[in-house]
PDB file of C-alpha atoms in Angstrom:
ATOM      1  CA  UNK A   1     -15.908  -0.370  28.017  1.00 92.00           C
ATOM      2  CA  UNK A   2     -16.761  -1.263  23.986  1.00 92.00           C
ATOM      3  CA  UNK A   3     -15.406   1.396  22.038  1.00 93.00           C
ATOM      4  CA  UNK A   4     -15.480   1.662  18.271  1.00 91.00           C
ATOM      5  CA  UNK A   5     -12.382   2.481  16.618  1.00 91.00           C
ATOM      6  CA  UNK A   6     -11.887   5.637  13.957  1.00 89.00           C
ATOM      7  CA  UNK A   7      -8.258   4.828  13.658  1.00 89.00           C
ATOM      8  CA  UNK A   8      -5.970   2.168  13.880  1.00 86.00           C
ATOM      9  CA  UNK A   9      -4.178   1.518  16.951  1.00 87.00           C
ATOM     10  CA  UNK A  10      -1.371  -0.418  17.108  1.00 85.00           C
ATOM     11  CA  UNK A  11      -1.395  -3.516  19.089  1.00 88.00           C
ATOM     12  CA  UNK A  12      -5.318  -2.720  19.975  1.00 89.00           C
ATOM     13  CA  UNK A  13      -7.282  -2.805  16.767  1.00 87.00           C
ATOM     14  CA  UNK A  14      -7.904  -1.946  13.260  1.00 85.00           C
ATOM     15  CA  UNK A  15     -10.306   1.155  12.423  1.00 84.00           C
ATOM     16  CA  UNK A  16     -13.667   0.196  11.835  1.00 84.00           C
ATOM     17  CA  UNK A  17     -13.636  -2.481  15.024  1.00 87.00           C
ATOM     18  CA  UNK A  18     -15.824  -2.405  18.105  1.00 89.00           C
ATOM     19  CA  UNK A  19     -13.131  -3.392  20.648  1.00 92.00           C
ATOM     20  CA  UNK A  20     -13.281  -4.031  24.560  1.00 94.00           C
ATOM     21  CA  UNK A  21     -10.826  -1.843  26.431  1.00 94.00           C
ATOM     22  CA  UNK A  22     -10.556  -0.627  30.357  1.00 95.00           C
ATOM     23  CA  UNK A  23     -12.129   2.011  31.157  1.00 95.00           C
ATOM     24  CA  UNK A  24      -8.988   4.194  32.148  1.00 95.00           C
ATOM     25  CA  UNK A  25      -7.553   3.494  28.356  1.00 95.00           C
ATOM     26  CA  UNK A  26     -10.601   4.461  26.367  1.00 93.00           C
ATOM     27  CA  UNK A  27     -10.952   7.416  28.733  1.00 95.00           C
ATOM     28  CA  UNK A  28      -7.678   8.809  28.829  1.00 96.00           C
ATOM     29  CA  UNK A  29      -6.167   7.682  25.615  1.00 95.00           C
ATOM     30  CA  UNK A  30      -8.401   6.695  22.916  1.00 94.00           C
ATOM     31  CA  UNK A  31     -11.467   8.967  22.945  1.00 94.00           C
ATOM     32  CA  UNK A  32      -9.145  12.702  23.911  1.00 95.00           C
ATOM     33  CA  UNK A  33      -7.287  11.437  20.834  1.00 95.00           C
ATOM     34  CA  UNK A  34     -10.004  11.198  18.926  1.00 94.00           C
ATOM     35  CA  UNK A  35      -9.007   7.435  18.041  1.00 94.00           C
ATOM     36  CA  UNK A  36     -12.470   6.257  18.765  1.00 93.00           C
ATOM     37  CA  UNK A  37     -15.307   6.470  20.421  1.00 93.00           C
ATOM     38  CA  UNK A  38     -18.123   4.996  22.939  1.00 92.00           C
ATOM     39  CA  UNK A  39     -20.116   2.171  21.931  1.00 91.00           C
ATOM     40  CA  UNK A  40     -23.670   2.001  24.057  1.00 89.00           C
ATOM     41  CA  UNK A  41     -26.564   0.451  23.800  1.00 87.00           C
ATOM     42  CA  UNK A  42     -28.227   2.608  22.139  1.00 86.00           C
ATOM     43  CA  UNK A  43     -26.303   3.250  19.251  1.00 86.00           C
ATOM     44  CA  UNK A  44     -24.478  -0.346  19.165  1.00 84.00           C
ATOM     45  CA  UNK A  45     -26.497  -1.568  15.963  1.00 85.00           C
ATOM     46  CA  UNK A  46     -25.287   2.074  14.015  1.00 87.00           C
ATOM     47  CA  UNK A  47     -21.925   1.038  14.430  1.00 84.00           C
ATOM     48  CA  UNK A  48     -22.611  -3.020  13.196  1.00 85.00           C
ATOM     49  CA  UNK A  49     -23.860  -1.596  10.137  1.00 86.00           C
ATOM     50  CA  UNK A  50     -20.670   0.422   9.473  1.00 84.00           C
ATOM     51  CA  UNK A  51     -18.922  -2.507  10.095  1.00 83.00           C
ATOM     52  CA  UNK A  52     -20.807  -4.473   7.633  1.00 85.00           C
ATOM     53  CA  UNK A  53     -20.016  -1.409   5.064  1.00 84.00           C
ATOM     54  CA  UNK A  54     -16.526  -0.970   5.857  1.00 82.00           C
ATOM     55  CA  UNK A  55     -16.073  -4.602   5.208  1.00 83.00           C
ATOM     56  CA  UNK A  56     -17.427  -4.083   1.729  1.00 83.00           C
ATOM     57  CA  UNK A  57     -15.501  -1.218   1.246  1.00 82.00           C
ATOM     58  CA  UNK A  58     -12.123  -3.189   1.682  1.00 80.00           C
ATOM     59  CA  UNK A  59     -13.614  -6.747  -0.025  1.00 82.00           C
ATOM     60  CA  UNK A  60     -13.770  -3.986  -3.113  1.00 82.00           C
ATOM     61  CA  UNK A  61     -10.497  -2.781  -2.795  1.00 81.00           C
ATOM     62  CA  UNK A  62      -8.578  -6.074  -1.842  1.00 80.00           C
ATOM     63  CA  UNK A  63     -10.416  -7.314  -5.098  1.00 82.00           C
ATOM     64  CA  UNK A  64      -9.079  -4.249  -7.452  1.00 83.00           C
ATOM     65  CA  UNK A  65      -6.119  -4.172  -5.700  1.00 84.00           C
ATOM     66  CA  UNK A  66      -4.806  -7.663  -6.291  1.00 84.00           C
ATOM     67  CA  UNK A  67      -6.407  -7.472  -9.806  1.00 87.00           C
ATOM     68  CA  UNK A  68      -3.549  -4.544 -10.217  1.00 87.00           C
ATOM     69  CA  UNK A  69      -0.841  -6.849  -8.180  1.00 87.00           C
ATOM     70  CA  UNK A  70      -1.874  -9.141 -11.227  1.00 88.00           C
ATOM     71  CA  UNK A  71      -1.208  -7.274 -13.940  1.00 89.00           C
ATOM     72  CA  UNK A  72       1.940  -5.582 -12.305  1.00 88.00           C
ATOM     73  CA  UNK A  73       3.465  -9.391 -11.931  1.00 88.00           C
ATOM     74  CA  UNK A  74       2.729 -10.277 -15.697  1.00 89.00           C
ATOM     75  CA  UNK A  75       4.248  -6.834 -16.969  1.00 89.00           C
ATOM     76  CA  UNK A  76       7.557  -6.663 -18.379  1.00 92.00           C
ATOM     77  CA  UNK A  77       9.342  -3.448 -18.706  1.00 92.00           C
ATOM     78  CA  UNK A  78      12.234  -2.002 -21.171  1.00 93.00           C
ATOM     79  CA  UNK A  79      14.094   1.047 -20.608  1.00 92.00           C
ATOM     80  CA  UNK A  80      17.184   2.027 -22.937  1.00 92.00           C
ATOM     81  CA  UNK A  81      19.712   4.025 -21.321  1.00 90.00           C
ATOM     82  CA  UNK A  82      23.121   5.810 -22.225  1.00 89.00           C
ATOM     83  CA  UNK A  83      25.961   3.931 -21.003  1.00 90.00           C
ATOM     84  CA  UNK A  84      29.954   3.305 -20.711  1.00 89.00           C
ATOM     85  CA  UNK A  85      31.940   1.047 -22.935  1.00 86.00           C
ATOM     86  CA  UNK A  86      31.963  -1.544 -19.823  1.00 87.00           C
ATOM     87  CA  UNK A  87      28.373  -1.811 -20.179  1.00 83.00           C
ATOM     88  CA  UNK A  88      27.597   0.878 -16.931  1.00 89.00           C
ATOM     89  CA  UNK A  89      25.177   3.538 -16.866  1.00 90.00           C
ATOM     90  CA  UNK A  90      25.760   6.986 -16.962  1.00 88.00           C
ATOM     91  CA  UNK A  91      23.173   7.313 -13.485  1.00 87.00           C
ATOM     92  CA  UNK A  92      21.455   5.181 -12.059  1.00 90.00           C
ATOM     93  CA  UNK A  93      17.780   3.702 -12.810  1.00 91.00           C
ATOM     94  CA  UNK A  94      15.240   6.496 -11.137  1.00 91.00           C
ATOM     95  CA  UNK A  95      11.699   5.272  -9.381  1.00 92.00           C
ATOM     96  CA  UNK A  96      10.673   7.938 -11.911  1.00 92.00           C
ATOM     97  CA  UNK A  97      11.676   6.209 -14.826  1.00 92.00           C
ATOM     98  CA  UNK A  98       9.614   3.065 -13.859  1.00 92.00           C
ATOM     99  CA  UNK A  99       6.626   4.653 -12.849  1.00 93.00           C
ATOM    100  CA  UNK A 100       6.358   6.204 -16.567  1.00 93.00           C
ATOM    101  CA  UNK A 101       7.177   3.038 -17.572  1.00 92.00           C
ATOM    102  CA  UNK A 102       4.036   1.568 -15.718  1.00 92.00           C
ATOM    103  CA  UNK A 103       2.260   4.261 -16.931  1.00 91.00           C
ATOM    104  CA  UNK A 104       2.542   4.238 -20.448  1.00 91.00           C
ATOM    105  CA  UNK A 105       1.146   0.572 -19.991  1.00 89.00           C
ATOM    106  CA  UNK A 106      -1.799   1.962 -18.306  1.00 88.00           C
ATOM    107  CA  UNK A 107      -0.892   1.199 -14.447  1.00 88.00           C
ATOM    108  CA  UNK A 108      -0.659   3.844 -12.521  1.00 88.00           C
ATOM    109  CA  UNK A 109       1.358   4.184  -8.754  1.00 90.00           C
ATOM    110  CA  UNK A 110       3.008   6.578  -7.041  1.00 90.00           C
ATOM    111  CA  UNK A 111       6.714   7.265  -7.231  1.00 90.00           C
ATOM    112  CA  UNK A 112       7.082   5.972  -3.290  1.00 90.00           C
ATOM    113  CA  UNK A 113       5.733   2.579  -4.229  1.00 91.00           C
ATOM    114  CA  UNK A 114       8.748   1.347  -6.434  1.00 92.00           C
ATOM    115  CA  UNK A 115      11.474  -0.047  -4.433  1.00 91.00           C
ATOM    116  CA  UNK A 116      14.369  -1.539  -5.772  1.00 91.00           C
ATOM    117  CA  UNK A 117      16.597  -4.644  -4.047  1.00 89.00           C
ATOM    118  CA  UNK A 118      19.780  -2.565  -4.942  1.00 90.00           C
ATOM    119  CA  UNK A 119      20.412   0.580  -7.244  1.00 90.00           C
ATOM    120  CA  UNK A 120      20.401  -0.462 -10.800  1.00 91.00           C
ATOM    121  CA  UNK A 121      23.649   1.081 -12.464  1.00 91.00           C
ATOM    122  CA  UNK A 122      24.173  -1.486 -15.439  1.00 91.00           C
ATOM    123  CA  UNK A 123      22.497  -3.444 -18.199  1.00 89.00           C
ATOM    124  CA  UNK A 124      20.666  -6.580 -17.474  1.00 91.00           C
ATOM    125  CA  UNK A 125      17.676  -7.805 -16.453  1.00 93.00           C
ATOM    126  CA  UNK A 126      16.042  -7.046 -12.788  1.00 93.00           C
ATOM    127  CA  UNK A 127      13.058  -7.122 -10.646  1.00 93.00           C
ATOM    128  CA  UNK A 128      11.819  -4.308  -9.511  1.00 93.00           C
ATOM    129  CA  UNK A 129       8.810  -4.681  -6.750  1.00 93.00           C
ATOM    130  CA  UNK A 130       6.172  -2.420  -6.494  1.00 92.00           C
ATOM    131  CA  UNK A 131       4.644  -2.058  -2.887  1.00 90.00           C
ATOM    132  CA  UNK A 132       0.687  -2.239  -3.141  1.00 85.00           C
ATOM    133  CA  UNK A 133      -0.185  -2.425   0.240  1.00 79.00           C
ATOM    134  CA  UNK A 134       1.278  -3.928   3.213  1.00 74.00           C
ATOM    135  CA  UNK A 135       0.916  -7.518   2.282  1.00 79.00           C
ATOM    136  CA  UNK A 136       0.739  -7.321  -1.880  1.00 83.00           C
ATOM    137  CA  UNK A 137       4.012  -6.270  -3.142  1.00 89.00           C
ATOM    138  CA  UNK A 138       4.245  -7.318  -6.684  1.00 92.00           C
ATOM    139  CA  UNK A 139       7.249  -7.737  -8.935  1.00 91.00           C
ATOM    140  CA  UNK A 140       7.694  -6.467 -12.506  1.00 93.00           C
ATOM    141  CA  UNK A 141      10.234  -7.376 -14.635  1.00 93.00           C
ATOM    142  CA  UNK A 142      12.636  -4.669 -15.957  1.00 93.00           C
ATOM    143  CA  UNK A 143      14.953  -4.842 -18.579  1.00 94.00           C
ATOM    144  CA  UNK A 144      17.633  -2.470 -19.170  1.00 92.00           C
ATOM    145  CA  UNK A 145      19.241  -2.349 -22.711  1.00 91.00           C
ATOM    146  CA  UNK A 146      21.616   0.203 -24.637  1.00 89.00           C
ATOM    147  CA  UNK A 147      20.262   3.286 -26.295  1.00 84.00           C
TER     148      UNK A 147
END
């Protein structure tokens, strides 16, 4: 049976893919779940040409994306903090703190993209990476200075 998928399924396919699957599986599994659906004759070439546009679609947004992973690499950051004597922070560096950062540079992400190696409780210089997708995870540069 060629089904077309809506959604991804793991270890099967990626949305957007006319797959070959038993008939039991697309039956009982994929089409109840609405995960995809038939492919026939009939309405095989509709489905090629949303192929062909979903393509596009992510050629577009691989393009804009790693023109942002770009930018994000080549961007260096400074935040002044409170701290100790010794050269410690008062708290922690927040993902909040770097996301206005990358905003007031004009690059926007979400909060749940920054992900630091290890908390950042003193002066000094780090790398911070930013998680664009599942494959581009770019790295800005953060430096952390006295207020």
């Amino acid at each position: 049976m060629k089904v077309f998928l809506l959604k991804d399924v793991e270890k099967v396919g990626m949305a957007g893919e006319i797959i070959k699957v038993s008939d039991g599986f697309g039956k009982n599994f994929i089409i109840p779940n609405k995960l995809g659906v038939v492919v026939t004759p009939e309405n095989e070439s509709f489905y090629q040409k949303r192929i062909k546009t979903i393509e596009h679609r992510k050629e577009v947004i691989s393009s804009k994306t790693s023109m942002l992973a770009e930018k994000i690499s080549s961007t260096t950051l400074l935040l002044k903090k409170k701290m100790h004597e010794n050269e410690k922070l008062y708290g922690a560096v927040a993902q909040n703190e770097v996301v206005e950062l990358l905003a007031a540079k004009g690059i926007s992400v979400s909060k749940s993209q920054v992900e630091f190696d290890k908390s950042i409780k003193s002066k000094g210089t780090y790398s911070v990476t930013i998680k664009l997708s599942s494959r581009l995870k770019p790295a800005v540069t953060l430096k952390v200075v006295a207020e």
